[in-house]
XYZ file of C-alpha atoms in Angstrom:
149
model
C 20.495 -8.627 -40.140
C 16.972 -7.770 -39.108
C 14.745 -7.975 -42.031
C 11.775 -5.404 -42.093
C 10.216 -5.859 -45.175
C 6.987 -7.206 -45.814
C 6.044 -7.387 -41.799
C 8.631 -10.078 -41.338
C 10.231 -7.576 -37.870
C 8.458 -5.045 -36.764
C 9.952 -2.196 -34.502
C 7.178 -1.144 -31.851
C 7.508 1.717 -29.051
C 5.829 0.365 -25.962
C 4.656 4.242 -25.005
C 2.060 3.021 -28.082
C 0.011 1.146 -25.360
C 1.497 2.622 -21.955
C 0.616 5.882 -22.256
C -2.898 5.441 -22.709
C -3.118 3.251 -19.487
C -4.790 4.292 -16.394
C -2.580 3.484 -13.499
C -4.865 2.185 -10.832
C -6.403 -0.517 -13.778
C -2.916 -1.210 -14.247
C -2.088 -1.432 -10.862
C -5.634 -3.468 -9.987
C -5.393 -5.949 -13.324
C -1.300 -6.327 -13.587
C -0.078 -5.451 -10.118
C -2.014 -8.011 -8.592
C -0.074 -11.096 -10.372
C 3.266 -9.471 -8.489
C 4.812 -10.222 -4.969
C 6.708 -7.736 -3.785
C 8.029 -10.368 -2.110
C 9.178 -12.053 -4.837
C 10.212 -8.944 -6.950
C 13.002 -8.149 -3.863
C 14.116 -11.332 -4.029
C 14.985 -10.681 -7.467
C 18.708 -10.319 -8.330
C 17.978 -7.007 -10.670
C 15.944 -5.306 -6.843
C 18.877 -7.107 -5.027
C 21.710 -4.618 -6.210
C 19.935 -1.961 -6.697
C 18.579 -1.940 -3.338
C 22.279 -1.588 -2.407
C 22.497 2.026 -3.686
C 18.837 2.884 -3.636
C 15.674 1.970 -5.746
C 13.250 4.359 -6.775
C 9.802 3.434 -7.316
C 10.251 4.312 -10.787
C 12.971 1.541 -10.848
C 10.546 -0.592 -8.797
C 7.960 -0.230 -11.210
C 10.157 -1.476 -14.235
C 9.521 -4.982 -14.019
C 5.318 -4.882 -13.635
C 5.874 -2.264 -17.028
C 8.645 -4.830 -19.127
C 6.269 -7.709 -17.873
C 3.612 -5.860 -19.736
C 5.314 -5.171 -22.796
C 5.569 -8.960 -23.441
C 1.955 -9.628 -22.391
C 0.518 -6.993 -24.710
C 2.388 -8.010 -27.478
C 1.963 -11.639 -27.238
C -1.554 -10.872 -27.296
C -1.685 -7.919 -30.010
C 1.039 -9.431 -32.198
C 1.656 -12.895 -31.594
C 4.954 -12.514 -29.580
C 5.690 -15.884 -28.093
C 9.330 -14.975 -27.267
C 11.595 -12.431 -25.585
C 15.481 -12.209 -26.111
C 17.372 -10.647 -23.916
C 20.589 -10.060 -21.384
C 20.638 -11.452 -18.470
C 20.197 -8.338 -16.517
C 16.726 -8.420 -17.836
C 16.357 -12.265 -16.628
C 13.870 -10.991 -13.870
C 11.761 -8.801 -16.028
C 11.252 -11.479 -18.712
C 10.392 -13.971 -15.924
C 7.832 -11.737 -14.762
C 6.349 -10.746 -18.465
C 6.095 -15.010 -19.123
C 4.438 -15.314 -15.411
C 1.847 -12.339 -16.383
C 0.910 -14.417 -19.511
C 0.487 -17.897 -17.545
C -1.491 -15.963 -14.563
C -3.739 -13.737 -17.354
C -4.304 -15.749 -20.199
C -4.323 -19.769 -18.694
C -1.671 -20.333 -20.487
C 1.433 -22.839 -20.067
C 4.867 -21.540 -19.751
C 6.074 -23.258 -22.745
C 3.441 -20.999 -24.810
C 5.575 -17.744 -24.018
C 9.383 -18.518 -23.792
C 12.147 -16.212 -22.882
C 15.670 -16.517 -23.766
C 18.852 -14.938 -22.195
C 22.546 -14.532 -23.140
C 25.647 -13.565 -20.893
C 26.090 -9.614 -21.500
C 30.003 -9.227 -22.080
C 31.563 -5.944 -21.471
C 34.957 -4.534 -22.971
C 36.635 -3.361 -20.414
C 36.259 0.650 -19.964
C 32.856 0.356 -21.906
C 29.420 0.623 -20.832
C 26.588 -1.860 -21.766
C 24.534 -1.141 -24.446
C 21.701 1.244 -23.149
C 23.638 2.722 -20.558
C 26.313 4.803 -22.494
C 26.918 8.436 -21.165
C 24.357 10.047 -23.471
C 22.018 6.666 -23.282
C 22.170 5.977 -26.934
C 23.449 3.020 -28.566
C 24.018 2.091 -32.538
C 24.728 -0.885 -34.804
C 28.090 -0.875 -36.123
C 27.341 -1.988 -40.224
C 30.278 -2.579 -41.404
C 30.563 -5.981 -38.463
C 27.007 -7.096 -39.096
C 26.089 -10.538 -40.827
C 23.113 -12.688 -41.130
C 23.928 -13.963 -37.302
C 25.391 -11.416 -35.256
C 26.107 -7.750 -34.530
C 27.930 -5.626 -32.599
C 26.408 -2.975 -30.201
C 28.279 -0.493 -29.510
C 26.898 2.058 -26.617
C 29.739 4.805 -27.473
């Protein structure tokens, strides 16, 4: 169970400090610590490429990169927890750290877990109307269901 009270979580929305950005500083400061080389050689660009990658889609990793940057420096994020679909994206948000800030990759840490998928269900994030929900009743202290009905 996530525990909000008295600032111990805190649920941010990343269009907060994204929408205020000018994209050529963003592209100058934060582009500039990307390959593109390197992002198609990355297994999220890999299948994608196979049916067709906007630049929107392109684009996702430099803006999930700076998520974790900006809150590592604006709240004291050290970590990010997610699937491994993400694995990339996380990479690239510890790398912006090291490259920006000087710092060690141990000082920003990342941690991944094997998405698993009932079969006829979507992951979470991707259900038909893009929504997703906690199901209560199965929560405890450690884990909880997401179901992406």
């Amino acid at each position: 169970f996530i525990d909000f009270s008295d600032g111990k979580a805190l649920m941010l929305y990343n269009s907060e400090w994204l929408k205020p950005l000018n994209y050529i500083e963003l592209l100058r400061e934060v582009g500039a610590c990307f390959s593109v080389n390197n992002m198609l050689r990355a297994e999220c660009y890999k299948q994608r490429m196979e049916k067709g990658l906007s630049f929107l889609e392109f684009n996702y990793m430099i803006m999930q990169s700076y998520d974790f940057y900006y809150m590592f420096q604006h709240y004291g994020c050290n970590m990010q927890f997610g699937g491994d679909d993400q694995w990339s994206n996380m990479l690239g948000g510890r790398e912006l750290i090291r490259r920006k800030l000087g710092l060690s990759e141990e000082e920003a840490v990342t941690l991944f877990y094997k998405r698993t998928i009932a079969e006829g269900r979507l992951p979470f994030g991707r259900a038909e109307n893009g929504t997703g929900r906690i199901k209560k009743k199965r929560m405890n202290e450690r884990f909880a269901e997401w179901d992406a009905r």
